[in-house]
DNA sequence: TTAGGGTTAG
């Protein structure tokens, strides 16, 4: 028999493990196992779970106690379990309950359930431990089933099982079951305590019966800060700020959690300024900040993009030595990312421990590991917000390499990165990962994947995700509507918009951008006018520059250039550069020099250093052979040091991205590409293709212009694509600028000559080339 | 009881 000396076990679990491993053959009795539990840190976890009942609750809890045990405990618990089996100690219900509780605390509900089923003489504690586990970790429905089974077995629930089952009802928003439990409590004359009262208030708040919850709240004899906070938050959730503030003011100013509740609630409801005012009041008259306050304050600074406030909070954290805390660090990272300071965020991120194996070995709690995951997620979305898509994808790959769990949040961000970078292969990998790991397609993830497929050129896949996603909200519908518009499927976009209205979902401002741009692509002028009116009159949405630009684009595309001018002036939007740019673009296509000049004049007043303006204007000059004017524009550009954005195209072949710029010879296969392109152009000329020299800004010899045009980046990418894929494969090319008219014609002829489908995403939209035609109808 | 990461346009 081995007796553990408490004084020789200062490090608890470590000694326990050392103690247990070398002694597999020694028979340990149930009382020894109890000793082990009593003398180890495991007892602390056990004690914490019942602290609500074994101790009277303090009026203000000292702070959040980690709700989960160490992940590293799981192996120890399993070891303890197998030792208990060998020792024949599982006949002792107390031992079984202890081990069961440890499994639940270690988040191992599978093993807990298995052990539970093997316990023959379960008492109320056995049932309660598992119900509480399901209440906290889910699935909450299983907690409800267990509660019913417990009663069928004739076991009377105690306070803990009642509050746990109420928590299950609350997380399921199941008012009917909640009322049932409430009724049972009343019928059986259970003497209520503050925890049970709070559980009942909570279920009614969660099920939107806030006034009824308020009546219970006012009638109970004892309230703690939890009771007040549940009610304050309840009123905030239904938008009753006055009532929430009234309750808050009835409280003494010393309760930090109540300050946190009211500040968080105001922020969540979009009252950032009020939240900031309260935070300032808290500094002056309230209690000291706790971790939640700091975290909230950072989130507030982030949402208001107040970098200076964020910096000051960071300074304060350094002084109170809280800057090392993972929760706080993840908030700091997010604040810096949202304020556009990716480098500062990266500095904080690098200070965090990121090695999962080390984290587990050093007994970091699962909450802290979660904080670590959040910081990765923040860093990834920060990269995306700042346009560093490839960096975001690299971080994601590192995250998987580190063995960290990737959740819905991170997947959503990374899908968005793939969408914006146009990396179909990586996006498909994400989709496969979601299917493999069984993640649900919620509206966030669904919308991001729809957008990814749409922006990577696969409209059909976007459609199928739309149908697979659970729950259709306005963003999901809008993603699909915008996807159709992006691909020139205007009528389908309008159809979806109408379907959304029939489903009773109100469009938002983005939905209108989607449907208006769809109308533009399909030439639906009347419909667009009606939607534009409806947006203002029926939905009270004030049109923004995006909506105005869609309308000018629509009128311009339809050739109604005078009407477009009239629209700009009658809506008082002549100060918006985007609308003039849309009009200028229309003038180029319809070769209207007069209005084009007017538009470029207005645009140059507003944005004298915009390269796009000079390019568009000079293209109009080139189109009408006014070379001198084109030259003037060129010298003006040089004089004003306006730089044209470098055109870049890229194509993915066998998981590799190949990027090309105009006239680029840096690719290892450059010689073959140019040779192939020469031959291809020769072949296209045989079937009627002639180089369109208008888009070139320079007044040079025709032959030389041809050479310049031949080497545009999209042509190089397409030639490379055809050379390196099978004859049936669709070629997908991305470009950072709009496709020029010559390249557009070139691709149309290529699709005809090669009998190939080519999909090109330019800065504005998608072009699907097939049988010599383009889905944009030659307007882009 | 309160915190912290996510989607659609431009």
PDB file of C-alpha atoms in Angstrom, chain A residues 16-204:
ATOM      1  CA  UNK A  16       0.712  12.234  -8.876  1.00  0.00           C
ATOM      2  CA  UNK A  17       1.681  11.243 -12.382  1.00  0.00           C
ATOM      3  CA  UNK A  18       5.199  10.232 -11.371  1.00  0.00           C
ATOM      4  CA  UNK A  19       3.688   8.327  -8.536  1.00  0.00           C
ATOM      5  CA  UNK A  20       1.159   6.451 -10.628  1.00  0.00           C
ATOM      6  CA  UNK A  21       3.155   5.510 -13.714  1.00  0.00           C
ATOM      7  CA  UNK A  22       5.787   3.241 -12.148  1.00  0.00           C
ATOM      8  CA  UNK A  23       3.274   1.334 -10.066  1.00  0.00           C
ATOM      9  CA  UNK A  24       0.921  -0.442 -12.461  1.00  0.00           C
ATOM     10  CA  UNK A  25       0.857  -3.737 -10.587  1.00  0.00           C
ATOM     11  CA  UNK A  26       0.256  -2.442  -7.117  1.00  0.00           C
ATOM     12  CA  UNK A  27      -3.315  -2.839  -6.034  1.00  0.00           C
ATOM     13  CA  UNK A  28      -4.702   0.455  -4.869  1.00  0.00           C
ATOM     14  CA  UNK A  29      -7.805   0.504  -2.792  1.00  0.00           C
ATOM     15  CA  UNK A  30     -10.737   2.869  -3.185  1.00  0.00           C
ATOM     16  CA  UNK A  31      -9.671   4.760  -0.098  1.00  0.00           C
ATOM     17  CA  UNK A  32      -6.221   5.340  -1.619  1.00  0.00           C
ATOM     18  CA  UNK A  33      -7.773   6.729  -4.768  1.00  0.00           C
ATOM     19  CA  UNK A  34      -9.833   9.046  -2.622  1.00  0.00           C
ATOM     20  CA  UNK A  35      -6.628  10.067  -0.883  1.00  0.00           C
ATOM     21  CA  UNK A  36      -5.005  10.788  -4.229  1.00  0.00           C
ATOM     22  CA  UNK A  37      -7.894  12.918  -5.295  1.00  0.00           C
ATOM     23  CA  UNK A  38      -8.054  14.717  -1.978  1.00  0.00           C
ATOM     24  CA  UNK A  39      -4.374  15.523  -2.030  1.00  0.00           C
ATOM     25  CA  UNK A  40      -4.106  16.733  -5.607  1.00  0.00           C
ATOM     26  CA  UNK A  41      -5.052  19.760  -7.646  1.00  0.00           C
ATOM     27  CA  UNK A  42      -7.880  17.655  -8.965  1.00  0.00           C
ATOM     28  CA  UNK A  43      -9.669  18.423  -5.762  1.00  0.00           C
ATOM     29  CA  UNK A  44      -9.509  22.092  -6.567  1.00  0.00           C
ATOM     30  CA  UNK A  45     -11.385  21.522  -9.822  1.00  0.00           C
ATOM     31  CA  UNK A  46     -13.878  19.360  -8.051  1.00  0.00           C
ATOM     32  CA  UNK A  47     -14.373  21.958  -5.385  1.00  0.00           C
ATOM     33  CA  UNK A  48     -14.801  24.784  -7.878  1.00  0.00           C
ATOM     34  CA  UNK A  49     -17.664  23.064  -9.618  1.00  0.00           C
ATOM     35  CA  UNK A  50     -19.695  23.011  -6.439  1.00  0.00           C
ATOM     36  CA  UNK A  51     -18.545  26.320  -5.046  1.00  0.00           C
ATOM     37  CA  UNK A  52     -21.884  27.912  -5.876  1.00  0.00           C
ATOM     38  CA  UNK A  53     -23.486  25.663  -3.317  1.00  0.00           C
ATOM     39  CA  UNK A  54     -20.813  24.874  -0.793  1.00  0.00           C
ATOM     40  CA  UNK A  55     -20.086  28.542  -0.216  1.00  0.00           C
ATOM     41  CA  UNK A  56     -22.507  31.385   0.027  1.00  0.00           C
ATOM     42  CA  UNK A  57     -21.903  33.522  -3.052  1.00  0.00           C
ATOM     43  CA  UNK A  58     -20.044  36.769  -2.490  1.00  0.00           C
ATOM     44  CA  UNK A  59     -21.920  39.885  -3.469  1.00  0.00           C
ATOM     45  CA  UNK A  60     -19.380  40.535  -6.229  1.00  0.00           C
ATOM     46  CA  UNK A  61     -17.466  37.521  -7.501  1.00  0.00           C
ATOM     47  CA  UNK A  62     -13.716  38.141  -7.550  1.00  0.00           C
ATOM     48  CA  UNK A  63     -13.482  37.485 -11.278  1.00  0.00           C
ATOM     49  CA  UNK A  64     -14.111  34.719 -13.701  1.00  0.00           C
ATOM     50  CA  UNK A  65     -12.780  31.390 -12.576  1.00  0.00           C
ATOM     51  CA  UNK A  66     -11.629  29.257 -15.464  1.00  0.00           C
ATOM     52  CA  UNK A  67     -14.570  27.013 -16.215  1.00  0.00           C
ATOM     53  CA  UNK A  68     -12.507  24.243 -17.769  1.00  0.00           C
ATOM     54  CA  UNK A  69      -9.869  22.014 -16.308  1.00  0.00           C
ATOM     55  CA  UNK A  70      -6.478  21.641 -17.921  1.00  0.00           C
ATOM     56  CA  UNK A  71      -6.607  19.756 -21.157  1.00  0.00           C
ATOM     57  CA  UNK A  72      -3.498  17.999 -19.953  1.00  0.00           C
ATOM     58  CA  UNK A  73      -5.557  16.539 -17.096  1.00  0.00           C
ATOM     59  CA  UNK A  74      -7.317  14.186 -19.486  1.00  0.00           C
ATOM     60  CA  UNK A  75      -4.463  11.733 -19.690  1.00  0.00           C
ATOM     61  CA  UNK A  76      -4.156  11.849 -15.918  1.00  0.00           C
ATOM     62  CA  UNK A  77      -7.863  11.217 -15.469  1.00  0.00           C
ATOM     63  CA  UNK A  78      -7.735   8.290 -17.877  1.00  0.00           C
ATOM     64  CA  UNK A  79      -4.798   6.904 -15.938  1.00  0.00           C
ATOM     65  CA  UNK A  80      -6.694   7.338 -12.701  1.00  0.00           C
ATOM     66  CA  UNK A  81      -9.708   5.658 -14.273  1.00  0.00           C
ATOM     67  CA  UNK A  82      -7.727   2.618 -15.424  1.00  0.00           C
ATOM     68  CA  UNK A  83      -6.052   2.383 -12.031  1.00  0.00           C
ATOM     69  CA  UNK A  84      -9.451   2.432 -10.383  1.00  0.00           C
ATOM     70  CA  UNK A  85     -10.668  -0.361 -12.699  1.00  0.00           C
ATOM     71  CA  UNK A  86      -7.618  -2.481 -11.850  1.00  0.00           C
ATOM     72  CA  UNK A  87      -8.086  -1.793  -8.181  1.00  0.00           C
ATOM     73  CA  UNK A  88     -11.745  -2.761  -8.404  1.00  0.00           C
ATOM     74  CA  UNK A  89     -12.586   0.648  -6.935  1.00  0.00           C
ATOM     75  CA  UNK A  90     -15.412   1.451  -9.316  1.00  0.00           C
ATOM     76  CA  UNK A  91     -17.798  -0.285  -6.963  1.00  0.00           C
ATOM     77  CA  UNK A  92     -17.445   2.822  -4.812  1.00  0.00           C
ATOM     78  CA  UNK A  93     -19.936   5.411  -6.050  1.00  0.00           C
ATOM     79  CA  UNK A  94     -17.929   8.274  -4.606  1.00  0.00           C
ATOM     80  CA  UNK A  95     -14.888   7.279  -6.688  1.00  0.00           C
ATOM     81  CA  UNK A  96     -17.055   6.932  -9.829  1.00  0.00           C
ATOM     82  CA  UNK A  97     -18.573  10.353  -9.270  1.00  0.00           C
ATOM     83  CA  UNK A  98     -15.138  11.883  -8.755  1.00  0.00           C
ATOM     84  CA  UNK A  99     -13.778  10.409 -11.985  1.00  0.00           C
ATOM     85  CA  UNK A 100     -16.957  11.294 -13.857  1.00  0.00           C
ATOM     86  CA  UNK A 101     -16.629  14.857 -12.700  1.00  0.00           C
ATOM     87  CA  UNK A 102     -12.994  14.977 -13.768  1.00  0.00           C
ATOM     88  CA  UNK A 103     -13.916  13.769 -17.261  1.00  0.00           C
ATOM     89  CA  UNK A 104     -16.529  16.500 -17.523  1.00  0.00           C
ATOM     90  CA  UNK A 105     -14.101  19.119 -16.257  1.00  0.00           C
ATOM     91  CA  UNK A 106     -11.529  17.902 -18.773  1.00  0.00           C
ATOM     92  CA  UNK A 107     -14.114  18.476 -21.566  1.00  0.00           C
ATOM     93  CA  UNK A 108     -14.152  14.743 -22.244  1.00  0.00           C
ATOM     94  CA  UNK A 109     -17.902  14.203 -22.373  1.00  0.00           C
ATOM     95  CA  UNK A 110     -17.532  11.009 -24.464  1.00  0.00           C
ATOM     96  CA  UNK A 111     -15.606   9.201 -21.720  1.00  0.00           C
ATOM     97  CA  UNK A 112     -17.895  10.727 -19.107  1.00  0.00           C
ATOM     98  CA  UNK A 113     -20.983   9.323 -20.837  1.00  0.00           C
ATOM     99  CA  UNK A 114     -19.337   5.905 -21.193  1.00  0.00           C
ATOM    100  CA  UNK A 115     -18.439   5.792 -17.505  1.00  0.00           C
ATOM    101  CA  UNK A 116     -21.901   7.078 -16.544  1.00  0.00           C
ATOM    102  CA  UNK A 117     -23.530   4.185 -18.428  1.00  0.00           C
ATOM    103  CA  UNK A 118     -21.344   1.696 -16.551  1.00  0.00           C
ATOM    104  CA  UNK A 119     -22.215   2.992 -13.071  1.00  0.00           C
ATOM    105  CA  UNK A 120     -24.926   0.690 -11.665  1.00  0.00           C
ATOM    106  CA  UNK A 121     -26.056   2.568  -8.558  1.00  0.00           C
ATOM    107  CA  UNK A 122     -26.169   6.184  -9.767  1.00  0.00           C
ATOM    108  CA  UNK A 123     -27.232   8.791  -7.263  1.00  0.00           C
ATOM    109  CA  UNK A 124     -28.413  12.348  -7.771  1.00  0.00           C
ATOM    110  CA  UNK A 125     -24.807  13.582  -7.926  1.00  0.00           C
ATOM    111  CA  UNK A 126     -23.956  11.153 -10.745  1.00  0.00           C
ATOM    112  CA  UNK A 127     -26.853  12.470 -12.830  1.00  0.00           C
ATOM    113  CA  UNK A 128     -26.177  16.047 -11.910  1.00  0.00           C
ATOM    114  CA  UNK A 129     -22.502  15.961 -12.910  1.00  0.00           C
ATOM    115  CA  UNK A 130     -23.400  14.821 -16.422  1.00  0.00           C
ATOM    116  CA  UNK A 131     -26.390  17.157 -16.819  1.00  0.00           C
ATOM    117  CA  UNK A 132     -24.183  20.069 -15.735  1.00  0.00           C
ATOM    118  CA  UNK A 133     -21.595  18.921 -18.271  1.00  0.00           C
ATOM    119  CA  UNK A 134     -24.115  18.986 -21.112  1.00  0.00           C
ATOM    120  CA  UNK A 135     -25.443  22.327 -19.882  1.00  0.00           C
ATOM    121  CA  UNK A 136     -22.014  23.869 -20.080  1.00  0.00           C
ATOM    122  CA  UNK A 137     -20.458  22.098 -23.029  1.00  0.00           C
ATOM    123  CA  UNK A 138     -23.451  20.877 -25.031  1.00  0.00           C
ATOM    124  CA  UNK A 139     -25.350  19.325 -26.578  1.00  0.00           C
ATOM    125  CA  UNK A 140     -27.865  20.929 -24.240  1.00  0.00           C
ATOM    126  CA  UNK A 141     -30.633  18.685 -25.592  1.00  0.00           C
ATOM    127  CA  UNK A 142     -28.828  15.663 -24.110  1.00  0.00           C
ATOM    128  CA  UNK A 143     -28.971  17.417 -20.719  1.00  0.00           C
ATOM    129  CA  UNK A 144     -32.763  17.708 -21.005  1.00  0.00           C
ATOM    130  CA  UNK A 145     -33.091  14.005 -21.903  1.00  0.00           C
ATOM    131  CA  UNK A 146     -30.925  13.012 -18.931  1.00  0.00           C
ATOM    132  CA  UNK A 147     -32.997  15.162 -16.598  1.00  0.00           C
ATOM    133  CA  UNK A 148     -36.176  13.385 -17.726  1.00  0.00           C
ATOM    134  CA  UNK A 149     -34.547   9.953 -17.359  1.00  0.00           C
ATOM    135  CA  UNK A 150     -33.381  10.854 -13.865  1.00  0.00           C
ATOM    136  CA  UNK A 151     -36.933  11.637 -12.819  1.00  0.00           C
ATOM    137  CA  UNK A 152     -38.190   8.415 -14.470  1.00  0.00           C
ATOM    138  CA  UNK A 153     -35.741   6.530 -12.285  1.00  0.00           C
ATOM    139  CA  UNK A 154     -37.347   8.172  -9.281  1.00  0.00           C
ATOM    140  CA  UNK A 155     -34.420  10.387  -8.347  1.00  0.00           C
ATOM    141  CA  UNK A 156     -35.432  13.784  -7.026  1.00  0.00           C
ATOM    142  CA  UNK A 157     -33.453  16.628  -8.601  1.00  0.00           C
ATOM    143  CA  UNK A 158     -31.398  18.859  -6.320  1.00  0.00           C
ATOM    144  CA  UNK A 159     -30.688  22.563  -6.718  1.00  0.00           C
ATOM    145  CA  UNK A 160     -27.670  21.975  -8.906  1.00  0.00           C
ATOM    146  CA  UNK A 161     -29.462  19.680 -11.343  1.00  0.00           C
ATOM    147  CA  UNK A 162     -32.375  22.131 -11.515  1.00  0.00           C
ATOM    148  CA  UNK A 163     -30.164  25.111 -12.290  1.00  0.00           C
ATOM    149  CA  UNK A 164     -28.203  23.005 -14.809  1.00  0.00           C
ATOM    150  CA  UNK A 165     -31.309  21.868 -16.633  1.00  0.00           C
ATOM    151  CA  UNK A 166     -32.538  25.473 -16.707  1.00  0.00           C
ATOM    152  CA  UNK A 167     -29.236  26.386 -18.291  1.00  0.00           C
ATOM    153  CA  UNK A 168     -29.861  23.690 -20.940  1.00  0.00           C
ATOM    154  CA  UNK A 169     -33.305  25.204 -21.638  1.00  0.00           C
ATOM    155  CA  UNK A 170     -31.732  28.631 -21.799  1.00  0.00           C
ATOM    156  CA  UNK A 171     -29.069  27.689 -24.325  1.00  0.00           C
ATOM    157  CA  UNK A 172     -31.732  25.941 -26.445  1.00  0.00           C
ATOM    158  CA  UNK A 173     -34.072  28.935 -26.080  1.00  0.00           C
ATOM    159  CA  UNK A 174     -36.629  26.338 -25.047  1.00  0.00           C
ATOM    160  CA  UNK A 175     -39.205  28.306 -23.105  1.00  0.00           C
ATOM    161  CA  UNK A 176     -41.676  25.392 -22.910  1.00  0.00           C
ATOM    162  CA  UNK A 177     -39.184  23.160 -21.051  1.00  0.00           C
ATOM    163  CA  UNK A 178     -38.024  26.089 -18.942  1.00  0.00           C
ATOM    164  CA  UNK A 179     -41.596  26.751 -17.855  1.00  0.00           C
ATOM    165  CA  UNK A 180     -41.981  23.026 -17.127  1.00  0.00           C
ATOM    166  CA  UNK A 181     -39.003  23.069 -14.767  1.00  0.00           C
ATOM    167  CA  UNK A 182     -40.232  26.303 -13.189  1.00  0.00           C
ATOM    168  CA  UNK A 183     -43.624  24.664 -12.604  1.00  0.00           C
ATOM    169  CA  UNK A 184     -41.988  21.584 -11.082  1.00  0.00           C
ATOM    170  CA  UNK A 185     -40.014  23.787  -8.687  1.00  0.00           C
ATOM    171  CA  UNK A 186     -43.177  25.574  -7.566  1.00  0.00           C
ATOM    172  CA  UNK A 187     -45.235  22.361  -7.270  1.00  0.00           C
ATOM    173  CA  UNK A 188     -42.593  20.622  -5.197  1.00  0.00           C
ATOM    174  CA  UNK A 189     -42.055  23.524  -2.862  1.00  0.00           C
ATOM    175  CA  UNK A 190     -38.343  23.760  -3.519  1.00  0.00           C
ATOM    176  CA  UNK A 191     -36.806  26.372  -1.259  1.00  0.00           C
ATOM    177  CA  UNK A 192     -35.214  28.748  -3.729  1.00  0.00           C
ATOM    178  CA  UNK A 193     -31.772  30.214  -3.389  1.00  0.00           C
ATOM    179  CA  UNK A 194     -30.148  33.014  -5.336  1.00  0.00           C
ATOM    180  CA  UNK A 195     -28.516  30.690  -7.911  1.00  0.00           C
ATOM    181  CA  UNK A 196     -31.800  29.007  -8.767  1.00  0.00           C
ATOM    182  CA  UNK A 197     -33.585  32.356  -8.877  1.00  0.00           C
ATOM    183  CA  UNK A 198     -30.943  33.634 -11.280  1.00  0.00           C
ATOM    184  CA  UNK A 199     -31.317  30.551 -13.489  1.00  0.00           C
ATOM    185  CA  UNK A 200     -35.041  31.197 -13.732  1.00  0.00           C
ATOM    186  CA  UNK A 201     -34.589  34.885 -14.497  1.00  0.00           C
ATOM    187  CA  UNK A 202     -32.014  33.921 -17.121  1.00  0.00           C
ATOM    188  CA  UNK A 203     -34.284  31.464 -18.977  1.00  0.00           C
ATOM    189  CA  UNK A 204     -37.041  34.072 -19.329  1.00  0.00           C
TER     190      UNK A 204
END
